[in-house]
Amino acid sequence: MPELIPVLTKNDIDNLVARVARRISSDYQNHDLILIGVLKGAFVFLSDLVRHLDIPVKIDFIRVFSYGSDVCSSGDIQLTKDVEVDIKNKDVLIVEDIVDTGLTLKYLIDYLRSYRPKTIKVCAFIDKQERREADIKIDYSCHGVAEGFLVGYGLDYDEDYRYLSGIYHLKP
Ligand code: IMP
Ligand code: MG
């Protein structure tokens, strides 16, 4: 059986989300902000984030499929669900569960730029630094980790563990 080692409790997560939401609320006062969640992993974080913000936002989702193993994206990325709201001339914030190599995010930023939004920034719950390959800026990150494969709070391993309310390090 794989071992689950606790990394963040539900309470830790609540505090981290509240803190990042305060920054975003203050930075985007009087803006037309559209949050774009990256399916599937970001659905839990996005739903917590919007309930901590005290500014009005619109919400949409995008989905990508990344070829490769269950634990590492290959950088060979395909869009499987596009955005549906009009983001032209709007302020866009991409909401991700975790950034690892950064290749997914790089692809998404380049893709969404083609719709000519006014600004595009990135909010990621976890910034995992060890395997970063793409040169990308994470404007809002909640928690940094050096390495390891994490599950829970939307993060999966082969579709398991997304439902856990804490974040765990999965040890094979
Ligand atoms: P990247 O393109 O390597 O940055 O990978 C991004 C995607 O890979 C994330 O959105 C996750 O879906 C998945 N991923 C990367 N690291 C982990 C992890 O530790 N646990 C679960 N999913 C991960
Ligand atoms: Mg993801």
PDB file of C-alpha atoms and ligand atoms in Angstrom:
ATOM      1  CA  MET A   1       0.000   0.000   0.000  1.00  0.00           C
ATOM      2  CA  PRO A   2       1.327   3.499  -0.792  1.00  0.00           C
ATOM      3  CA  GLU A   3       1.922   5.678   2.237  1.00  0.00           C
ATOM      4  CA  LEU A   4       0.280   9.117   2.677  1.00  0.00           C
ATOM      5  CA  ILE A   5       2.429  11.562   4.619  1.00  0.00           C
ATOM      6  CA  PRO A   6       0.595  14.732   5.727  1.00  0.00           C
ATOM      7  CA  VAL A   7       1.887  17.974   4.199  1.00  0.00           C
ATOM      8  CA  LEU A   8      -0.954  20.476   4.770  1.00  0.00           C
ATOM      9  CA  THR A   9      -4.062  20.079   6.937  1.00  0.00           C
ATOM     10  CA  LYS A  10      -7.470  21.469   6.035  1.00  0.00           C
ATOM     11  CA  ASN A  11      -6.814  24.273   8.504  1.00  0.00           C
ATOM     12  CA  ASP A  12      -3.412  25.115   6.939  1.00  0.00           C
ATOM     13  CA  ILE A  13      -5.098  25.207   3.525  1.00  0.00           C
ATOM     14  CA  ASP A  14      -7.886  27.511   4.758  1.00  0.00           C
ATOM     15  CA  ASN A  15      -5.315  29.987   6.046  1.00  0.00           C
ATOM     16  CA  LEU A  16      -3.250  29.874   2.843  1.00  0.00           C
ATOM     17  CA  VAL A  17      -6.313  30.369   0.632  1.00  0.00           C
ATOM     18  CA  ALA A  18      -7.574  33.264   2.779  1.00  0.00           C
ATOM     19  CA  ARG A  19      -4.168  34.948   2.558  1.00  0.00           C
ATOM     20  CA  VAL A  20      -3.862  34.678  -1.233  1.00  0.00           C
ATOM     21  CA  ALA A  21      -7.497  35.771  -1.638  1.00  0.00           C
ATOM     22  CA  ARG A  22      -6.775  38.972   0.293  1.00  0.00           C
ATOM     23  CA  ARG A  23      -3.912  39.807  -2.104  1.00  0.00           C
ATOM     24  CA  ILE A  24      -6.000  39.070  -5.198  1.00  0.00           C
ATOM     25  CA  SER A  25      -9.007  41.025  -3.871  1.00  0.00           C
ATOM     26  CA  SER A  26      -6.842  44.045  -3.241  1.00  0.00           C
ATOM     27  CA  ASP A  27      -4.934  43.837  -6.564  1.00  0.00           C
ATOM     28  CA  TYR A  28      -8.086  43.460  -8.695  1.00  0.00           C
ATOM     29  CA  GLN A  29     -10.450  45.968  -7.104  1.00  0.00           C
ATOM     30  CA  ASN A  30     -12.508  47.626  -9.877  1.00  0.00           C
ATOM     31  CA  HIS A  31     -11.287  45.194 -12.562  1.00  0.00           C
ATOM     32  CA  ASP A  32     -13.239  42.758 -14.720  1.00  0.00           C
ATOM     33  CA  LEU A  33     -11.546  39.653 -13.385  1.00  0.00           C
ATOM     34  CA  ILE A  34     -12.094  36.246 -14.957  1.00  0.00           C
ATOM     35  CA  LEU A  35     -10.759  33.196 -13.150  1.00  0.00           C
ATOM     36  CA  ILE A  36      -9.923  30.265 -15.393  1.00  0.00           C
ATOM     37  CA  GLY A  37      -9.567  26.993 -13.516  1.00  0.00           C
ATOM     38  CA  VAL A  38      -7.481  24.229 -15.060  1.00  0.00           C
ATOM     39  CA  LEU A  39      -9.456  20.986 -14.924  1.00  0.00           C
ATOM     40  CA  LYS A  40      -9.583  18.720 -13.228  1.00  0.00           C
ATOM     41  CA  GLY A  41      -7.142  19.376 -10.410  1.00  0.00           C
ATOM     42  CA  ALA A  42      -7.965  23.034  -9.713  1.00  0.00           C
ATOM     43  CA  PHE A  43     -11.677  22.563  -9.062  1.00  0.00           C
ATOM     44  CA  VAL A  44     -11.353  22.336  -5.265  1.00  0.00           C
ATOM     45  CA  PHE A  45      -8.917  25.250  -4.904  1.00  0.00           C
ATOM     46  CA  LEU A  46     -10.954  27.438  -7.267  1.00  0.00           C
ATOM     47  CA  SER A  47     -14.149  26.824  -5.328  1.00  0.00           C
ATOM     48  CA  ASP A  48     -12.472  27.761  -2.046  1.00  0.00           C
ATOM     49  CA  LEU A  49     -10.737  30.750  -3.593  1.00  0.00           C
ATOM     50  CA  VAL A  50     -13.884  32.381  -4.988  1.00  0.00           C
ATOM     51  CA  ARG A  51     -15.604  32.122  -1.617  1.00  0.00           C
ATOM     52  CA  HIS A  52     -12.689  33.913   0.063  1.00  0.00           C
ATOM     53  CA  LEU A  53     -12.509  36.758  -2.476  1.00  0.00           C
ATOM     54  CA  ASP A  54     -14.426  39.923  -1.725  1.00  0.00           C
ATOM     55  CA  ILE A  55     -14.579  41.177  -5.325  1.00  0.00           C
ATOM     56  CA  PRO A  56     -16.951  40.044  -8.082  1.00  0.00           C
ATOM     57  CA  VAL A  57     -15.402  37.636 -10.599  1.00  0.00           C
ATOM     58  CA  LYS A  58     -16.471  35.496 -13.510  1.00  0.00           C
ATOM     59  CA  ILE A  59     -15.451  31.848 -13.630  1.00  0.00           C
ATOM     60  CA  ASP A  60     -14.594  29.530 -16.477  1.00  0.00           C
ATOM     61  CA  PHE A  61     -12.615  26.343 -16.979  1.00  0.00           C
ATOM     62  CA  ILE A  62     -10.127  25.003 -19.458  1.00  0.00           C
ATOM     63  CA  ARG A  63      -8.853  21.478 -19.751  1.00  0.00           C
ATOM     64  CA  VAL A  64      -5.680  20.042 -21.180  1.00  0.00           C
ATOM     65  CA  PHE A  65      -4.433  16.564 -21.685  1.00  0.00           C
ATOM     66  CA  SER A  66      -0.751  16.017 -21.200  1.00  0.00           C
ATOM     67  CA  TYR A  67       0.879  12.901 -22.585  1.00  0.00           C
ATOM     68  CA  GLY A  68       3.354  11.193 -20.316  1.00  0.00           C
ATOM     69  CA  SER A  69       3.315   9.127 -17.152  1.00  0.00           C
ATOM     70  CA  ASP A  70       0.980   9.600 -14.180  1.00  0.00           C
ATOM     71  CA  VAL A  71       3.677  11.485 -12.320  1.00  0.00           C
ATOM     72  CA  CYS A  72       5.334  13.654 -14.973  1.00  0.00           C
ATOM     73  CA  SER A  73       4.016  15.699 -17.845  1.00  0.00           C
ATOM     74  CA  SER A  74       5.894  15.272 -21.121  1.00  0.00           C
ATOM     75  CA  GLY A  75       5.242  18.746 -22.435  1.00  0.00           C
ATOM     76  CA  ASP A  76       3.247  17.222 -25.294  1.00  0.00           C
ATOM     77  CA  ILE A  77      -0.018  18.990 -24.451  1.00  0.00           C
ATOM     78  CA  GLN A  78      -3.397  19.021 -26.121  1.00  0.00           C
ATOM     79  CA  LEU A  79      -6.366  21.273 -25.342  1.00  0.00           C
ATOM     80  CA  THR A  80      -9.475  19.180 -24.627  1.00  0.00           C
ATOM     81  CA  LYS A  81     -11.846  21.912 -23.379  1.00  0.00           C
ATOM     82  CA  ASP A  82     -11.648  25.547 -24.356  1.00  0.00           C
ATOM     83  CA  VAL A  83     -12.811  28.597 -22.417  1.00  0.00           C
ATOM     84  CA  GLU A  84     -16.379  29.695 -23.137  1.00  0.00           C
ATOM     85  CA  VAL A  85     -16.550  33.231 -21.755  1.00  0.00           C
ATOM     86  CA  ASP A  86     -15.169  36.110 -23.789  1.00  0.00           C
ATOM     87  CA  ILE A  87     -11.821  37.103 -22.289  1.00  0.00           C
ATOM     88  CA  LYS A  88     -10.868  39.760 -24.834  1.00  0.00           C
ATOM     89  CA  ASN A  89      -9.703  42.925 -23.027  1.00  0.00           C
ATOM     90  CA  LYS A  90     -10.392  41.285 -19.664  1.00  0.00           C
ATOM     91  CA  ASP A  91      -8.088  40.576 -16.749  1.00  0.00           C
ATOM     92  CA  VAL A  92      -7.506  36.842 -16.615  1.00  0.00           C
ATOM     93  CA  LEU A  93      -6.178  34.818 -13.710  1.00  0.00           C
ATOM     94  CA  ILE A  94      -5.315  31.195 -14.458  1.00  0.00           C
ATOM     95  CA  VAL A  95      -5.971  29.046 -11.392  1.00  0.00           C
ATOM     96  CA  GLU A  96      -3.871  25.880 -11.145  1.00  0.00           C
ATOM     97  CA  ASP A  97      -3.579  23.202  -8.501  1.00  0.00           C
ATOM     98  CA  ILE A  98       0.164  22.659  -8.842  1.00  0.00           C
ATOM     99  CA  VAL A  99       2.945  23.821 -11.127  1.00  0.00           C
ATOM    100  CA  ASP A 100       5.673  21.265 -11.684  1.00  0.00           C
ATOM    101  CA  THR A 101       7.679  21.507 -14.943  1.00  0.00           C
ATOM    102  CA  GLY A 102       5.593  24.568 -15.846  1.00  0.00           C
ATOM    103  CA  LEU A 103       5.073  23.244 -19.382  1.00  0.00           C
ATOM    104  CA  THR A 104       1.278  23.063 -18.992  1.00  0.00           C
ATOM    105  CA  LEU A 105       1.131  26.623 -17.763  1.00  0.00           C
ATOM    106  CA  LYS A 106       3.422  27.880 -20.505  1.00  0.00           C
ATOM    107  CA  TYR A 107       1.167  26.240 -23.089  1.00  0.00           C
ATOM    108  CA  LEU A 108      -1.956  27.740 -21.478  1.00  0.00           C
ATOM    109  CA  ILE A 109      -0.556  31.257 -21.215  1.00  0.00           C
ATOM    110  CA  ASP A 110       0.512  31.202 -24.869  1.00  0.00           C
ATOM    111  CA  TYR A 111      -2.848  29.765 -25.918  1.00  0.00           C
ATOM    112  CA  LEU A 112      -4.989  32.218 -23.914  1.00  0.00           C
ATOM    113  CA  ARG A 113      -2.927  35.172 -25.169  1.00  0.00           C
ATOM    114  CA  SER A 114      -4.349  34.473 -28.637  1.00  0.00           C
ATOM    115  CA  TYR A 115      -7.725  35.728 -27.309  1.00  0.00           C
ATOM    116  CA  ARG A 116      -6.108  39.092 -26.504  1.00  0.00           C
ATOM    117  CA  PRO A 117      -7.015  39.491 -22.834  1.00  0.00           C
ATOM    118  CA  LYS A 118      -5.895  42.737 -21.194  1.00  0.00           C
ATOM    119  CA  THR A 119      -3.692  40.878 -18.667  1.00  0.00           C
ATOM    120  CA  ILE A 120      -2.923  37.269 -17.801  1.00  0.00           C
ATOM    121  CA  LYS A 121      -1.592  36.246 -14.418  1.00  0.00           C
ATOM    122  CA  VAL A 122      -1.227  32.933 -12.654  1.00  0.00           C
ATOM    123  CA  CYS A 123      -2.361  31.685  -9.261  1.00  0.00           C
ATOM    124  CA  ALA A 124      -1.188  28.207  -8.217  1.00  0.00           C
ATOM    125  CA  PHE A 125      -1.918  26.503  -4.938  1.00  0.00           C
ATOM    126  CA  ILE A 126       1.389  24.597  -4.935  1.00  0.00           C
ATOM    127  CA  ASP A 127       4.630  25.711  -6.552  1.00  0.00           C
ATOM    128  CA  LYS A 128       6.837  22.615  -6.894  1.00  0.00           C
ATOM    129  CA  GLN A 129      10.234  23.864  -7.920  1.00  0.00           C
ATOM    130  CA  GLU A 130      12.530  20.896  -8.478  1.00  0.00           C
ATOM    131  CA  ARG A 131      11.587  19.990 -12.045  1.00  0.00           C
ATOM    132  CA  ARG A 132      10.780  23.426 -13.477  1.00  0.00           C
ATOM    133  CA  GLU A 133      11.625  23.574 -17.178  1.00  0.00           C
ATOM    134  CA  ALA A 134       9.550  26.453 -18.502  1.00  0.00           C
ATOM    135  CA  ASP A 135      10.425  30.031 -17.694  1.00  0.00           C
ATOM    136  CA  ILE A 136       7.135  31.165 -16.191  1.00  0.00           C
ATOM    137  CA  LYS A 137       6.133  33.537 -13.430  1.00  0.00           C
ATOM    138  CA  ILE A 138       3.685  32.404 -10.790  1.00  0.00           C
ATOM    139  CA  ASP A 139       2.136  35.662  -9.615  1.00  0.00           C
ATOM    140  CA  TYR A 140       0.263  34.187  -6.663  1.00  0.00           C
ATOM    141  CA  SER A 141       1.366  30.954  -5.042  1.00  0.00           C
ATOM    142  CA  CYS A 142       0.089  29.605  -1.752  1.00  0.00           C
ATOM    143  CA  HIS A 143       2.715  27.065  -0.809  1.00  0.00           C
ATOM    144  CA  GLY A 144       6.105  26.022  -2.182  1.00  0.00           C
ATOM    145  CA  VAL A 145       7.540  22.509  -2.031  1.00  0.00           C
ATOM    146  CA  ALA A 146      10.895  21.341  -3.311  1.00  0.00           C
ATOM    147  CA  GLU A 147       9.907  17.911  -4.556  1.00  0.00           C
ATOM    148  CA  GLY A 148       7.717  14.843  -4.178  1.00  0.00           C
ATOM    149  CA  PHE A 149       4.390  13.699  -5.555  1.00  0.00           C
ATOM    150  CA  LEU A 150       1.434  15.268  -3.750  1.00  0.00           C
ATOM    151  CA  VAL A 151      -2.202  14.165  -3.602  1.00  0.00           C
ATOM    152  CA  GLY A 152      -5.437  15.454  -2.102  1.00  0.00           C
ATOM    153  CA  TYR A 153      -7.256  18.803  -2.331  1.00  0.00           C
ATOM    154  CA  GLY A 154      -7.980  18.138  -6.018  1.00  0.00           C
ATOM    155  CA  LEU A 155      -4.614  16.540  -6.777  1.00  0.00           C
ATOM    156  CA  ASP A 156      -4.787  12.963  -7.955  1.00  0.00           C
ATOM    157  CA  TYR A 157      -2.721   9.942  -8.633  1.00  0.00           C
ATOM    158  CA  ASP A 158      -4.453   7.996 -11.419  1.00  0.00           C
ATOM    159  CA  GLU A 159      -7.771   9.700 -10.417  1.00  0.00           C
ATOM    160  CA  ASP A 160      -7.505   8.618  -6.762  1.00  0.00           C
ATOM    161  CA  TYR A 161      -7.234  10.895  -3.703  1.00  0.00           C
ATOM    162  CA  ARG A 162      -8.721  14.102  -5.196  1.00  0.00           C
ATOM    163  CA  TYR A 163     -11.434  14.115  -2.510  1.00  0.00           C
ATOM    164  CA  LEU A 164      -9.057  14.333   0.470  1.00  0.00           C
ATOM    165  CA  SER A 165      -9.391  17.656   2.299  1.00  0.00           C
ATOM    166  CA  GLY A 166      -5.674  17.808   3.194  1.00  0.00           C
ATOM    167  CA  ILE A 167      -2.564  17.509   1.034  1.00  0.00           C
ATOM    168  CA  TYR A 168      -0.319  14.479   1.380  1.00  0.00           C
ATOM    169  CA  HIS A 169       2.979  13.291   0.022  1.00  0.00           C
ATOM    170  CA  LEU A 170       2.374   9.961  -1.737  1.00  0.00           C
ATOM    171  CA  LYS A 171       5.181   7.522  -1.037  1.00  0.00           C
ATOM    172  CA  PRO A 172       5.117   4.452  -3.279  1.00  0.00           C
TER     173      PRO A 172
HETATM  174  P1  IMP B   1       3.528  20.564 -15.319  1.00  0.00           P
HETATM  175  O1  IMP B   1       3.120  20.803 -16.740  1.00  0.00           O
HETATM  176  O2  IMP B   1       4.690  19.623 -15.197  1.00  0.00           O
HETATM  177  O3  IMP B   1       3.762  21.854 -14.545  1.00  0.00           O
HETATM  178  O4  IMP B   1       2.382  19.760 -14.619  1.00  0.00           O
HETATM  179  C1  IMP B   1       1.193  20.294 -14.353  1.00  0.00           C
HETATM  180  C2  IMP B   1       0.154  19.255 -14.023  1.00  0.00           C
HETATM  181  O5  IMP B   1       0.700  17.965 -13.668  1.00  0.00           O
HETATM  182  C3  IMP B   1      -0.589  19.739 -12.807  1.00  0.00           C
HETATM  183  O6  IMP B   1      -1.630  20.599 -13.182  1.00  0.00           O
HETATM  184  C4  IMP B   1      -1.068  18.435 -12.217  1.00  0.00           C
HETATM  185  O7  IMP B   1      -2.268  18.064 -12.832  1.00  0.00           O
HETATM  186  C5  IMP B   1       0.025  17.434 -12.559  1.00  0.00           C
HETATM  187  N1  IMP B   1       0.960  17.288 -11.422  1.00  0.00           N
HETATM  188  C6  IMP B   1       2.234  17.746 -11.318  1.00  0.00           C
HETATM  189  N2  IMP B   1       2.787  17.424 -10.127  1.00  0.00           N
HETATM  190  C7  IMP B   1       1.817  16.767  -9.447  1.00  0.00           C
HETATM  191  C8  IMP B   1       1.759  16.197  -8.113  1.00  0.00           C
HETATM  192  O8  IMP B   1       2.706  16.237  -7.298  1.00  0.00           O
HETATM  193  N3  IMP B   1       0.589  15.597  -7.786  1.00  0.00           N
HETATM  194  C9  IMP B   1      -0.482  15.540  -8.620  1.00  0.00           C
HETATM  195  N4  IMP B   1      -0.482  16.075  -9.847  1.00  0.00           N
HETATM  196  C10 IMP B   1       0.660  16.681 -10.267  1.00  0.00           C
HETATM  197 MG    MG B   2      -3.570  20.539 -13.071  1.00  0.00          MG
END
